[in-house]
Short mmCIF file of C-alpha atoms and ligand atoms in Angstrom, two decimals:
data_model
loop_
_atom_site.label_atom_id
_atom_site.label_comp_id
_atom_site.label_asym_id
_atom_site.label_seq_id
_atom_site.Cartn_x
_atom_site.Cartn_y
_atom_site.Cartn_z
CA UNK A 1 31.35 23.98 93.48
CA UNK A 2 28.50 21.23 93.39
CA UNK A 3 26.95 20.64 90.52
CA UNK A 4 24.30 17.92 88.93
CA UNK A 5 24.34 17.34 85.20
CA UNK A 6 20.63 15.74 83.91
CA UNK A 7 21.49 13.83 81.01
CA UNK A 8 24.16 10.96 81.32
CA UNK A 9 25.08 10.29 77.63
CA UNK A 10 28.55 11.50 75.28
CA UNK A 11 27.64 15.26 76.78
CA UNK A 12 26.52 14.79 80.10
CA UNK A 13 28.47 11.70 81.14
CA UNK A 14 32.01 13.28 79.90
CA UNK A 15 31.20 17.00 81.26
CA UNK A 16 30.31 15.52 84.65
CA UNK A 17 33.93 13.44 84.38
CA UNK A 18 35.95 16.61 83.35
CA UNK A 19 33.87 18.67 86.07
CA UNK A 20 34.57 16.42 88.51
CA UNK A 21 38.63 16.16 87.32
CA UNK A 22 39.29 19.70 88.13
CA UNK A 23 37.94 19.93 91.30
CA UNK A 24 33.60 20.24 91.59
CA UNK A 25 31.70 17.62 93.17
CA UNK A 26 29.34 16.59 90.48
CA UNK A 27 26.02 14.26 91.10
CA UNK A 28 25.02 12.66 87.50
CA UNK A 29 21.05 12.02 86.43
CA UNK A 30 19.82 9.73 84.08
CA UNK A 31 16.30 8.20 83.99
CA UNK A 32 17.64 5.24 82.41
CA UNK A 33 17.75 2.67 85.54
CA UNK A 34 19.99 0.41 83.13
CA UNK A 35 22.74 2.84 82.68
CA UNK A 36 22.62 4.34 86.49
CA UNK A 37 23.66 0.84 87.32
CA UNK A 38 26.07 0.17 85.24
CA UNK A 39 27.43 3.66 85.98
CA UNK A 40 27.43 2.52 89.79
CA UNK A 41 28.97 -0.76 89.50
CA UNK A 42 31.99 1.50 87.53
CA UNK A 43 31.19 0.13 84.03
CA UNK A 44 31.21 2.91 81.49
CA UNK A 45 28.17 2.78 79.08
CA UNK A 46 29.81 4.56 76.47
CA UNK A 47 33.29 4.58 74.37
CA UNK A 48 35.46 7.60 74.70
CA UNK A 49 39.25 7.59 74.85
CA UNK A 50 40.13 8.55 78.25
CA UNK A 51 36.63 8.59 80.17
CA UNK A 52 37.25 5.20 82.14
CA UNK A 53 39.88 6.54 83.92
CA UNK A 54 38.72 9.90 84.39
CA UNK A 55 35.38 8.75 85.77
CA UNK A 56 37.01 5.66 88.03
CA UNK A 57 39.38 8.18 89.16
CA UNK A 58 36.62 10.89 90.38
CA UNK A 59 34.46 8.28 91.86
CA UNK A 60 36.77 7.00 93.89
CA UNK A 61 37.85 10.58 95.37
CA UNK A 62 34.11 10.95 95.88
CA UNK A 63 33.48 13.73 93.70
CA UNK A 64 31.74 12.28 91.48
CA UNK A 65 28.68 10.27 91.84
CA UNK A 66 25.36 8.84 89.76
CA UNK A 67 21.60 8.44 90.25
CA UNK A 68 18.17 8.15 88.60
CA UNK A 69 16.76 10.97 91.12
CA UNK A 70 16.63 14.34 89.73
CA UNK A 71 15.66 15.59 93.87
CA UNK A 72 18.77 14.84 94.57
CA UNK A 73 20.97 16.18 91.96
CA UNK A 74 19.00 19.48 92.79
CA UNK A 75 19.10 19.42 96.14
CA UNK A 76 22.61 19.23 95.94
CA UNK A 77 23.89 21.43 93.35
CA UNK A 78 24.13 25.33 92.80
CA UNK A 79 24.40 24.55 88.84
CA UNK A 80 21.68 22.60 86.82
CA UNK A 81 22.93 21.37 83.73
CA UNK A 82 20.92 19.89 81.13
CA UNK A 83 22.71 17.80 79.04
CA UNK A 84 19.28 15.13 77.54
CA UNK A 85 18.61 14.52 73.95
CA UNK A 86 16.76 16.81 71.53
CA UNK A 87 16.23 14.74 68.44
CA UNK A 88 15.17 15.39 65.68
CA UNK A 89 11.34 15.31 64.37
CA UNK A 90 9.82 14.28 60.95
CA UNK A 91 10.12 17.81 59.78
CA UNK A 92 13.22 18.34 60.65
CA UNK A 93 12.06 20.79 63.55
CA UNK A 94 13.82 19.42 66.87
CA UNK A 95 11.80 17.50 69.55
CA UNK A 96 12.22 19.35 72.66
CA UNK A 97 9.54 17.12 74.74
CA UNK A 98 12.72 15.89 76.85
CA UNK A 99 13.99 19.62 77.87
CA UNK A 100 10.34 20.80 78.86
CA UNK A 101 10.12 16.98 80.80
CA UNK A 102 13.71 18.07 82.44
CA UNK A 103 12.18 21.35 83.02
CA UNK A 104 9.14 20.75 84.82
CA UNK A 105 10.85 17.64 87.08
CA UNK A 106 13.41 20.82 88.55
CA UNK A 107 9.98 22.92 88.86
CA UNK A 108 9.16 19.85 90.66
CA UNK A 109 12.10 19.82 93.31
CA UNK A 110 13.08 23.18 93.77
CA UNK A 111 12.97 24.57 97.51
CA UNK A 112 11.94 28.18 98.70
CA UNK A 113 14.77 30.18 98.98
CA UNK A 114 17.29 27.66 96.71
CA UNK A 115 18.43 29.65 94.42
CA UNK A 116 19.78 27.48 91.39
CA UNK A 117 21.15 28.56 87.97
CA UNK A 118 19.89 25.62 85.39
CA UNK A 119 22.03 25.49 82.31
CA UNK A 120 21.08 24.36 78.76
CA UNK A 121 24.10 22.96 77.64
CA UNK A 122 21.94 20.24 75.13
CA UNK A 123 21.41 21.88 71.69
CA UNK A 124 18.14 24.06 71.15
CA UNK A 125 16.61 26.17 68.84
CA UNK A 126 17.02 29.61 69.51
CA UNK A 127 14.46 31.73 72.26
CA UNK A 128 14.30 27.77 73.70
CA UNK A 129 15.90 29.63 77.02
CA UNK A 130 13.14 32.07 77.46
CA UNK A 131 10.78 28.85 77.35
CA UNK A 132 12.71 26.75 79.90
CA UNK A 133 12.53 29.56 81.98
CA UNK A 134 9.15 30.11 81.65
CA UNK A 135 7.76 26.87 82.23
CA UNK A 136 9.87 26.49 85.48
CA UNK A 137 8.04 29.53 86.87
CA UNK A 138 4.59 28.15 85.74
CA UNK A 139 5.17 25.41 87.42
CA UNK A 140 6.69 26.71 90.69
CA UNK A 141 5.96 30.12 90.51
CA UNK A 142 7.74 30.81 94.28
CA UNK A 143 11.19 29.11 92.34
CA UNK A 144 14.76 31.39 92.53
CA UNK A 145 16.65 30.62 89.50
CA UNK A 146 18.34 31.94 86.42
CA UNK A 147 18.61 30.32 83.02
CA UNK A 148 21.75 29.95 81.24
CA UNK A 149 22.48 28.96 77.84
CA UNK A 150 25.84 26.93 77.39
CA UNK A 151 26.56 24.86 74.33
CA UNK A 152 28.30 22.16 74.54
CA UNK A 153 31.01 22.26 71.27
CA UNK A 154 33.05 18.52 72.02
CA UNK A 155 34.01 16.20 69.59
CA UNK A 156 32.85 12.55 70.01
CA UNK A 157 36.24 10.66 69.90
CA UNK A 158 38.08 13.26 71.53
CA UNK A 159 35.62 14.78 74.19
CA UNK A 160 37.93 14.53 77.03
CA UNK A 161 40.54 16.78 75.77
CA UNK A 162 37.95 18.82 73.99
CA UNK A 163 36.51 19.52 77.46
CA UNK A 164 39.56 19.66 79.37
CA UNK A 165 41.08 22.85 76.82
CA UNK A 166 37.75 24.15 74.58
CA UNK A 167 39.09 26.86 72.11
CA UNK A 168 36.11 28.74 73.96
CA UNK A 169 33.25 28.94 76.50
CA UNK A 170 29.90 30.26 75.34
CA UNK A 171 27.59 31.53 78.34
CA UNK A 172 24.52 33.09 77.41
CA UNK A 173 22.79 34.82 80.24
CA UNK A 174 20.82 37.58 81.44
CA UNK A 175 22.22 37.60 85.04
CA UNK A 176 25.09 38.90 86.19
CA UNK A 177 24.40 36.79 89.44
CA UNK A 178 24.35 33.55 87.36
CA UNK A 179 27.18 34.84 84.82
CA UNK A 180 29.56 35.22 88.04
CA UNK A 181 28.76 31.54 88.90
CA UNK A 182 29.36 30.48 85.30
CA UNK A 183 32.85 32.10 85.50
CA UNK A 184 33.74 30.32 88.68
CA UNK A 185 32.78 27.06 87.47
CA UNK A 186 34.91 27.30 84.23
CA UNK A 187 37.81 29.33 85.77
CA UNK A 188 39.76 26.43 86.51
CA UNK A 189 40.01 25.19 82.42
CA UNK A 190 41.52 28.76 82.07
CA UNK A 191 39.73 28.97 78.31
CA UNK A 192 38.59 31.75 76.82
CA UNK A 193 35.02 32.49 78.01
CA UNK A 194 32.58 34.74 75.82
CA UNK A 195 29.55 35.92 77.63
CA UNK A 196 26.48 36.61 75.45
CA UNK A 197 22.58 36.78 75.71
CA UNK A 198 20.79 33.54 76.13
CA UNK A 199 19.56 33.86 72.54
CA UNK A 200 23.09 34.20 70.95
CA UNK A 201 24.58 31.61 72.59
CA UNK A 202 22.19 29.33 71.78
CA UNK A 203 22.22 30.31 68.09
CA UNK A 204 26.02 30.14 67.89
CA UNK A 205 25.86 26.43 68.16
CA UNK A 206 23.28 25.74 65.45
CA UNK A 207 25.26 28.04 63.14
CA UNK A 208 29.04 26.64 64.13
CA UNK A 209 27.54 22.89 63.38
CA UNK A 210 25.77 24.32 60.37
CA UNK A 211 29.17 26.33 59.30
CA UNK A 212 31.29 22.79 59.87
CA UNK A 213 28.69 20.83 57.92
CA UNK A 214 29.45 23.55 54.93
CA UNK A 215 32.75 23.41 55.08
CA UNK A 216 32.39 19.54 54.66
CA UNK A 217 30.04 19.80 51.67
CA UNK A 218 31.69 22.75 49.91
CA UNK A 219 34.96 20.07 49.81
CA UNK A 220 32.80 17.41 48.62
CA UNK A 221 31.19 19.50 46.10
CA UNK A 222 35.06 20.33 44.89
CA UNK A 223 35.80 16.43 45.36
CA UNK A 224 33.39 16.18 42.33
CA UNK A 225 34.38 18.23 40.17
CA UNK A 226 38.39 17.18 40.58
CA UNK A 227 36.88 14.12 39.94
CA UNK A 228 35.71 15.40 36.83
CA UNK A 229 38.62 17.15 35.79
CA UNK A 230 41.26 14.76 37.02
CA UNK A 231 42.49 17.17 40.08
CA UNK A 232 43.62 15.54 43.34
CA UNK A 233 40.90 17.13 46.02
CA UNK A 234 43.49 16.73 48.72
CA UNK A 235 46.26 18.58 47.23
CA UNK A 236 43.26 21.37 46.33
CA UNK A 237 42.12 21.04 49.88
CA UNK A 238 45.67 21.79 51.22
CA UNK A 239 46.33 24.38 48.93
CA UNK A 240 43.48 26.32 50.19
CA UNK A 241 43.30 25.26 53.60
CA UNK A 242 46.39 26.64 53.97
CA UNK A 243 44.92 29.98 54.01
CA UNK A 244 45.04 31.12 57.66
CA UNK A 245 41.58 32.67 56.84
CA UNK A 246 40.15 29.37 55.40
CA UNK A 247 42.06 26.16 57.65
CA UNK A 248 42.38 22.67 56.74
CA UNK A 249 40.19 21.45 59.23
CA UNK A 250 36.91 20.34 57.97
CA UNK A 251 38.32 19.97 54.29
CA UNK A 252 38.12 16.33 53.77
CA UNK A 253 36.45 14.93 50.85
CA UNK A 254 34.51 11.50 51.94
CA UNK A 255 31.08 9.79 52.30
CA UNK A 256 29.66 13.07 53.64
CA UNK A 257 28.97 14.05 57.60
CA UNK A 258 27.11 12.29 59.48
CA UNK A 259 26.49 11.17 63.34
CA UNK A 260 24.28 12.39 66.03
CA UNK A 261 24.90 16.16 65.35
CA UNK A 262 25.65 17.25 61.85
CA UNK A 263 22.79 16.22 60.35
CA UNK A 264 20.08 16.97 63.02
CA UNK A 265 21.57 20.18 63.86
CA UNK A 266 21.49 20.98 60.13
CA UNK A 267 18.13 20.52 59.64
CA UNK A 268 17.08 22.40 62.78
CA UNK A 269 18.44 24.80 61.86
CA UNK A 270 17.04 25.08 58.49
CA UNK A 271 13.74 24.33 60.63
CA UNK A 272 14.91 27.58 62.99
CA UNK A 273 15.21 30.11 59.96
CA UNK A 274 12.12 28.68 58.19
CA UNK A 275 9.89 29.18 61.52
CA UNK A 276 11.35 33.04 61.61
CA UNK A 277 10.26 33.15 58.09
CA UNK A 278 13.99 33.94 56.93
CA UNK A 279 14.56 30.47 54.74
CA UNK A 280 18.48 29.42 54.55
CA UNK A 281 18.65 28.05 51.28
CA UNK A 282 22.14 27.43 51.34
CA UNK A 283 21.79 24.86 54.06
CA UNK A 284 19.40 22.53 51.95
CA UNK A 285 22.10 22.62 49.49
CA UNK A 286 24.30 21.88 52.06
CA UNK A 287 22.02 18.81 52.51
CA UNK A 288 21.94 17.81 49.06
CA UNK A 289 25.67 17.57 48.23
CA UNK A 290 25.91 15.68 51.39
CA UNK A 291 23.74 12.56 50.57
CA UNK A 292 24.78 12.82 47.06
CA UNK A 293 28.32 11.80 48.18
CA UNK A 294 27.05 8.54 48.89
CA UNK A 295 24.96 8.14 45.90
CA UNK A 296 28.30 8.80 43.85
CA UNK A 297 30.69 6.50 45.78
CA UNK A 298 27.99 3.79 45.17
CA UNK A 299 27.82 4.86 41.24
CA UNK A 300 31.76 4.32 41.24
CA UNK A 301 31.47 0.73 43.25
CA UNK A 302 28.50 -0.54 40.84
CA UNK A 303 30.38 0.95 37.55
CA UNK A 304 33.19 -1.51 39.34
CA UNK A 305 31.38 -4.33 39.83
CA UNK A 306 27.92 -3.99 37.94
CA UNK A 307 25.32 -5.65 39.55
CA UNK A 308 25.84 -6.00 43.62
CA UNK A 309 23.48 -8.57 43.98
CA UNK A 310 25.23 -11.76 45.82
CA UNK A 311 28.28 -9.66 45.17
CA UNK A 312 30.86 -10.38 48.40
CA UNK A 313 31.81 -7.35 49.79
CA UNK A 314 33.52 -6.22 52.48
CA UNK A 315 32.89 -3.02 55.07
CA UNK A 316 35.42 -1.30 57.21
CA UNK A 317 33.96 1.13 59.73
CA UNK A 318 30.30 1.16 61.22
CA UNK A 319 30.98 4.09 63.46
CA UNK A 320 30.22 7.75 62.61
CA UNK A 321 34.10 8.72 63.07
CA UNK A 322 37.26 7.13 64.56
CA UNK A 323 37.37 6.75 68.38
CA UNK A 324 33.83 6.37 69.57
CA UNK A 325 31.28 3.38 69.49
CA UNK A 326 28.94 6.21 68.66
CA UNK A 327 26.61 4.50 65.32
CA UNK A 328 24.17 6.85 65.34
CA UNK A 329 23.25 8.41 61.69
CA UNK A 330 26.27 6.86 60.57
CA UNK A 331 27.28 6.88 56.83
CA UNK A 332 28.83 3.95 57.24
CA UNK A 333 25.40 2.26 58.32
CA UNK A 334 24.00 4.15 55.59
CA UNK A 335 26.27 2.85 52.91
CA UNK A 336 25.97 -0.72 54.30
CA UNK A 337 21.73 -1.23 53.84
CA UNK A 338 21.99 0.58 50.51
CA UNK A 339 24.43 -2.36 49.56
CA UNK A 340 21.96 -5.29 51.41
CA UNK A 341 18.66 -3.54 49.61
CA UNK A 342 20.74 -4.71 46.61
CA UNK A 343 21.21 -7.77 47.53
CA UNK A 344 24.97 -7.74 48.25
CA UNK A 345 26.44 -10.17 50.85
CA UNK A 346 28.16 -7.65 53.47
CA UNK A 347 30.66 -8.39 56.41
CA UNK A 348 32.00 -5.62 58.20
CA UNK A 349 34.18 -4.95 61.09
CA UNK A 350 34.47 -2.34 63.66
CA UNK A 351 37.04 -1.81 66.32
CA UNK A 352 33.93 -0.10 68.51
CA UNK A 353 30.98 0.01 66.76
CA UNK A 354 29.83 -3.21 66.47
CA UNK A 355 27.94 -4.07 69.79
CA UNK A 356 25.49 -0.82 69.42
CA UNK A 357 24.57 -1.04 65.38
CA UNK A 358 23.21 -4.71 66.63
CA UNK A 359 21.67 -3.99 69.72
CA UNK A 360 19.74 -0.91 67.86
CA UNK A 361 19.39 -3.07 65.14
CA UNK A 362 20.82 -0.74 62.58
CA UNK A 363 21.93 -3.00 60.11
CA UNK A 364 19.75 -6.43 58.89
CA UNK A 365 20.71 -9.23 60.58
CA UNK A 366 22.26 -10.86 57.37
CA UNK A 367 25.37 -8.89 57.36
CA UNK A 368 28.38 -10.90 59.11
CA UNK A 369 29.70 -9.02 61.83
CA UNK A 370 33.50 -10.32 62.15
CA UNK A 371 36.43 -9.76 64.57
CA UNK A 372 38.65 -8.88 62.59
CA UNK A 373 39.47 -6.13 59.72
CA UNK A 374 41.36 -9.41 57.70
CA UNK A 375 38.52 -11.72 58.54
CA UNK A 376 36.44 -9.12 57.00
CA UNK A 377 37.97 -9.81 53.57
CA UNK A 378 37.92 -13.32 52.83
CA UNK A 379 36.89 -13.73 49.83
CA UNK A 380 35.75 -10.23 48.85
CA UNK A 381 35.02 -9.01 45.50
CA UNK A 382 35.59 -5.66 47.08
CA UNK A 383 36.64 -3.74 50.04
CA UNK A 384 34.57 -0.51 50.95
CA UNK A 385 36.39 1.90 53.65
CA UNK A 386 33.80 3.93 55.43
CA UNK A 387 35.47 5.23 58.63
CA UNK A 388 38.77 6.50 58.52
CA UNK A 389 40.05 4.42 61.83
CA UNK A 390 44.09 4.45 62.61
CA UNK A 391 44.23 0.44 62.51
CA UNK A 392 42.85 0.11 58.83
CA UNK A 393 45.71 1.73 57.72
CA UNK A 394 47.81 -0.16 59.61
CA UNK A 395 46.80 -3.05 58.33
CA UNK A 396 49.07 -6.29 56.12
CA UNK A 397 48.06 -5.36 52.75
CA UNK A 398 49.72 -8.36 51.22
CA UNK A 399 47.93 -10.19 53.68
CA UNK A 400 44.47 -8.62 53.23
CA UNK A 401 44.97 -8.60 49.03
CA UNK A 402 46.01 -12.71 49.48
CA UNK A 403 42.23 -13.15 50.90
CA UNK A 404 40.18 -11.23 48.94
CA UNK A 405 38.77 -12.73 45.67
CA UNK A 406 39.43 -9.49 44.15
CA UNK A 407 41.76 -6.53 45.43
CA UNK A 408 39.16 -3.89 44.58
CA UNK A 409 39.44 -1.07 47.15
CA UNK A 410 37.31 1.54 47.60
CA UNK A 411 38.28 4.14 49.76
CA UNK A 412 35.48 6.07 51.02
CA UNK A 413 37.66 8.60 53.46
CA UNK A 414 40.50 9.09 51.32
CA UNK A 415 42.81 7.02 54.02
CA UNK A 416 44.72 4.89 52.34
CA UNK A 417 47.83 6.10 49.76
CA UNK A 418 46.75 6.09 46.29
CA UNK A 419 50.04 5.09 44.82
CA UNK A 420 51.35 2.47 47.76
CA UNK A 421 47.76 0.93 47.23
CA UNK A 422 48.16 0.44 43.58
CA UNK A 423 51.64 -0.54 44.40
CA UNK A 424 50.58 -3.45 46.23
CA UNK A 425 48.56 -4.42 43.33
CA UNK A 426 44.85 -2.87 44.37
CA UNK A 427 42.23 -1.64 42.14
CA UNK A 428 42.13 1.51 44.16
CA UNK A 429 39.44 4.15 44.32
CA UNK A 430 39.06 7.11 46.41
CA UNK A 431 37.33 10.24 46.22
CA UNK A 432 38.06 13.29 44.33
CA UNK A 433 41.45 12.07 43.62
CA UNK A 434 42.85 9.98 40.73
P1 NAD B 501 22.76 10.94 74.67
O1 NAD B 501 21.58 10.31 74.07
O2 NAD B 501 24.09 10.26 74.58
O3 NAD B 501 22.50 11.21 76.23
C1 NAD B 501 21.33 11.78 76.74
C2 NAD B 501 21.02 11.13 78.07
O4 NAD B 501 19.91 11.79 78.65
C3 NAD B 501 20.63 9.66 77.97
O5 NAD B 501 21.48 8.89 78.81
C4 NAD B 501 19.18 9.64 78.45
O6 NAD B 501 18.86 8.43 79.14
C5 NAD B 501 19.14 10.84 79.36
N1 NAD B 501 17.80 11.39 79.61
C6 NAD B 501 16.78 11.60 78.74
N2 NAD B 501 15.71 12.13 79.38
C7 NAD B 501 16.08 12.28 80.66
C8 NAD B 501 15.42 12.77 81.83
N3 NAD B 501 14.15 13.22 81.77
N4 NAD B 501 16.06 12.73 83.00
C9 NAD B 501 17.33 12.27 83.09
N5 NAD B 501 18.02 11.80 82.03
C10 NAD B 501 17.40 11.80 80.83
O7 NAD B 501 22.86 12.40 74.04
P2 NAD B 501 24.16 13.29 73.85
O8 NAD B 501 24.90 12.86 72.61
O9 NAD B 501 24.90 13.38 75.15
O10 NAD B 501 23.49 14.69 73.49
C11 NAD B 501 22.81 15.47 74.46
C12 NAD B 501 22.62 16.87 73.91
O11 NAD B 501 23.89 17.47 73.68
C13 NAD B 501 21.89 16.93 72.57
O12 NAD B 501 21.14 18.11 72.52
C14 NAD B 501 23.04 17.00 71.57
O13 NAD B 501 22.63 17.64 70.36
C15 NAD B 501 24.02 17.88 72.31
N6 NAD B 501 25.42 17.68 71.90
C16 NAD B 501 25.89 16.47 71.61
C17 NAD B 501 27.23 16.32 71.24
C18 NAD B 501 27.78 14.98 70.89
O14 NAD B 501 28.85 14.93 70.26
N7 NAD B 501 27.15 13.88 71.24
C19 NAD B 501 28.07 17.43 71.18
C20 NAD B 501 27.55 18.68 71.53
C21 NAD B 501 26.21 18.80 71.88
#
C-alpha cells in the first residue's frame, strides 16, 4: 500500500521505517527543511537502535522516501498518518494547534474523488477525532475521507522492535471501508488488532500511559516506605510482580518517570477528566509521588554531603532512558539544575544525550560535558546515577573509585549491586533498598 506519515520525529520517522520494511511504499513529511535534508542526504536526525539501517535499507529499495510537501505525501498515499507533536500547555491541557495545522494543510490538498483515510496516530484527548474530521470537511467540504484513530504505544529505545511485533493494534473507526484498509496495512506484523470507536481508541492511550505512570509511582511510593522500614524495594517489587495479575514490568523504584510522554500524557489526561467534569484525583497523586522522588534522592545526597555549593559532583545519564538521545523532560536534566541552582560544580556524561541537552540548552552552560563516564569522576565528591545505561555498569570500579575524591555513590536507578559496590569500598546509596 502507499502511505505518507506527517510528522518525521521518534513516531513518525520509525513507523514510516517499519512501514516501509514490510513491504508499503511510504513518503515521509516534515515542515522542518533542516531535518528533510538531513533525512535526504541519509543522515538520521534521531537515535534509535536499529533505525539507520532500517531506513538506509528502505531508501535504497525505493520505498521509502522524504519531503517538506504535504501535496505530495497526499497525493500519493491511500493512508494519512499523523504522527506531529501535541505538547503540552501551561495548564496541563494539550496544545493541539499542530493537528488542526496538519488538518487543514490535507483539507488543503485533497482531490475530488480521492478518497483518503487520515489516521491520528499522535496522542489526543479524547472526541479530538470527531474534530479532525470536522475541520477537514469545513475546509473542503467536497473531501472523501474517513478518520481513524491509531495510537501509537512504542518505546523510545526500543521502537523498532516495538513496531515490528506490538503486543496489539488499536484502530478506532467508524468505517468499515477505512477499518478494512487499516487491517491490510497491519496484516503483514501479524499482531493482534482490536478495532474500537474513534473515541476509545483514543482514550486507551491516555489511560495505558496514565496506568504505566501509576504503576511507576505506586513502586516509588513503596520505595519510601522500605526505606523507612529497612525493606529492600526490589526484592518487594519481585515478590509482587511476580503475580501474573500484577507483572514486574513497570516496578522499578528510581528518580520517577519522565520523558516526552509520561508526564504530558499524565497531565492531559488529568486535563481530559477535569474538562468532562469527572476529576481523577488519583492521577495528581500520581504526580506528586513522582516529583517527590527527586526531592528525596536530593535530601539523601545533601544529608551526604551537606551543603552542595562548590561541591564536585559527578552525573551519569542526561537521557530520559537507556538507548535514545531523547532529553526531553528528563529527570536526569531535572536532577542536574537542581544541583547547579545550588551551586554545585556538575560534569556529566552521556553515551547519547549529550549533543541535544546543549543544543536545546537544557542544562547551564557551566556544567562540563565530558567524553567519558571515568572522565566524569575526577575528582568527585560524589557520583549521582540518573539513567540506568548498560555501560555504567560495566564500568572499572577500581578505576572510577581511584579518581574520585570521594567514592560516594548514589544510585538513582537502583543499577548498580548494593553489596559488590560496598565491596569495592563505595559509600553506596540507592533507593528503597538498604
Ligand atoms: P517529535 O517532536 O519527535 O516529532 C514530530 C515531528 O513533527 C517533528 O519532526 C516536527 O518537525 C514535525 N511537524 C510538526 N508540525 C508539522 C507539520 N505541520 N507538518 C509536517 N511536520 C510537522 O514527536 P514524537 O515524539 O514523534 O511524537 C509525536 C506524537 O506521537 C505525539 O503526540 C506523542 O505524544 C506521540 N507519541 C510519542 C511517543 C514517543 O515515544 N516519542 C510514543 C507514542 C506516541
Amino acid at each position: 500500500m502507499e502511505l505518507c506519515i506527517i510528522g518525521s520525529g521518534y513516531v513518525g520517522l520509525v513507523s514510516g521505517a517499519c512501514f516501509a520494511e514490510i513491504g508499503h511504499t511510504v513518503v515521509c513529511v516534515d515542515n522542518d527543511q533542516r531535518k528533510v535534508d538531513m533525512l535526504q542526504r541519509g543522515e538520521i536526525p534521531i537515535y534509535e537502535p536499529g533505525l539507520e539501517d532500517l531506513v538506509h535499507r528502505n531508501v535504497a529499495a525505493k520505498r521509502l522516501r522524504f519531503t517538506n510537501s504535504i501535496a505530495d505525501g497526499v497525493d500519493h498515499s491511500q493512508v494519512v498518518f499523523i504522527a506531529v507533536p501535541t505538547p503540552p500547555q501551561a495548564d496541563g491541557s494539550v496544545d493541539l494547534t499542530y493537528i488542526e495545522r496538519v488538518a487543514r494543510e490535507i483539507a488543503g490538498v485533497l482531490k475530488p474523488g480521492q478518497y483518503r483515510v487520515v489516521v491520528d496516530k499522535s496522542t489526543v484527548p479524547v472526541k479530538t477525532g470527531e474534530k479532525v474530521d470536522a475541520t477537514i470537511r469545513r475546509y473542503n467540504p467536497a473531501a472523501e475521507f474517513d478518520v481513524v484513530s491509531n495510537p501509537e504505544f512504542l518505546r523510545e529505545g526500543c521502537a523498532v522492535p516495538d513496531l515490528m511485533s506490538p503486543d496489539r493494534i488499536v484502530i478506532g473507526s467508524a468505517s468499515q471501508k477505512a477499518t478494512d484498509l487499516m487491517k491490510r496495512l497491519y496484516e503483514p506484523f501479524q499482531s493482534p488488532i482490536l478495532v474500537t470507536d474513534v473515541n476509545s481508541a483514543e482514550l486507551i492511550k491516555h489511560a495505558a500511559n496514565s496506568f504505566l505512570s501509576l504503576k511507576i509511582s505506586y513502586i516509588n511510593a513503596v520505595s519510601a516506605i522500605c526505606e523507612a522500614s529497612g525493606a529492600d524495594v526490589e526484592m518487594v517489587a519481585d515478590g509482587i510482580g511476580t503475580d501474573k495479575r500484577i507483572g514486574r514490568n513497570f516496578l522499578n523504584a528510581g528518580l520517577g518517570y519522565g520523558g516526552s510522554c509520561f508526564p504530558k500524557d499524565v497531565k492531559a489526561f488529568i486535563a481530559i477528566a477535569e474538562e468532562l467534569g469527572t476529576p481523577f484525583h488519583l492521577l495528581k497523586e500520581v504526580e506528586r509521588i513522582n516529583s517527590h522522588q527527586l526531592d528525596r534522592y536530593l535530601k539523601k545526597v545533601r544529608e551526604a554531603l551537606w551543603v552542595l555549593r562548590d561541591k564536585r559532583i559527578a552525573v551519569w545519564g542526561l537521557t530520559f532512558k537507556p538507548d535514545t538521545d531523547d532529553v526531553r523532560n528528563s529527570v536526569a536534566i531535572d536532577l542536574i539544575n537542581r544541583l547547579v541552582a545550588e551551586g554545585a560544580i556538575v560534569t556529566a556524561y552521556d553515551p547519547k544525550g549529550m549533543e541535544k541537552a546543549v543544543e536545546y540548552k537544557l542544562i547551564p552552560p557551566s556544567v562540563k560535558l565530558v567524553s567519558s563516564p571515568l572522565e566524569a569522576v575526577e575528582g568527585a565528591e560524589a557520583l549521582l546515577l540518573a539513567t540506568e545505561w548498560k555501560e555504567f555498569a560495566r564500568q572499572d570500579f577500581a578505576a572510577v573509585k581511584a579518581s574520585m575524591h570521594t567514592p560516594l555513590v548514589f544510585d538513582g536507578r537502583n543499577h548498580f549491586n548494593p553489596k559488590t559496590m560496598r565491596e569495592m569500598g563505595f559509600v553506596y546509596y540507592g533507593v528503597g533498598r538498604p
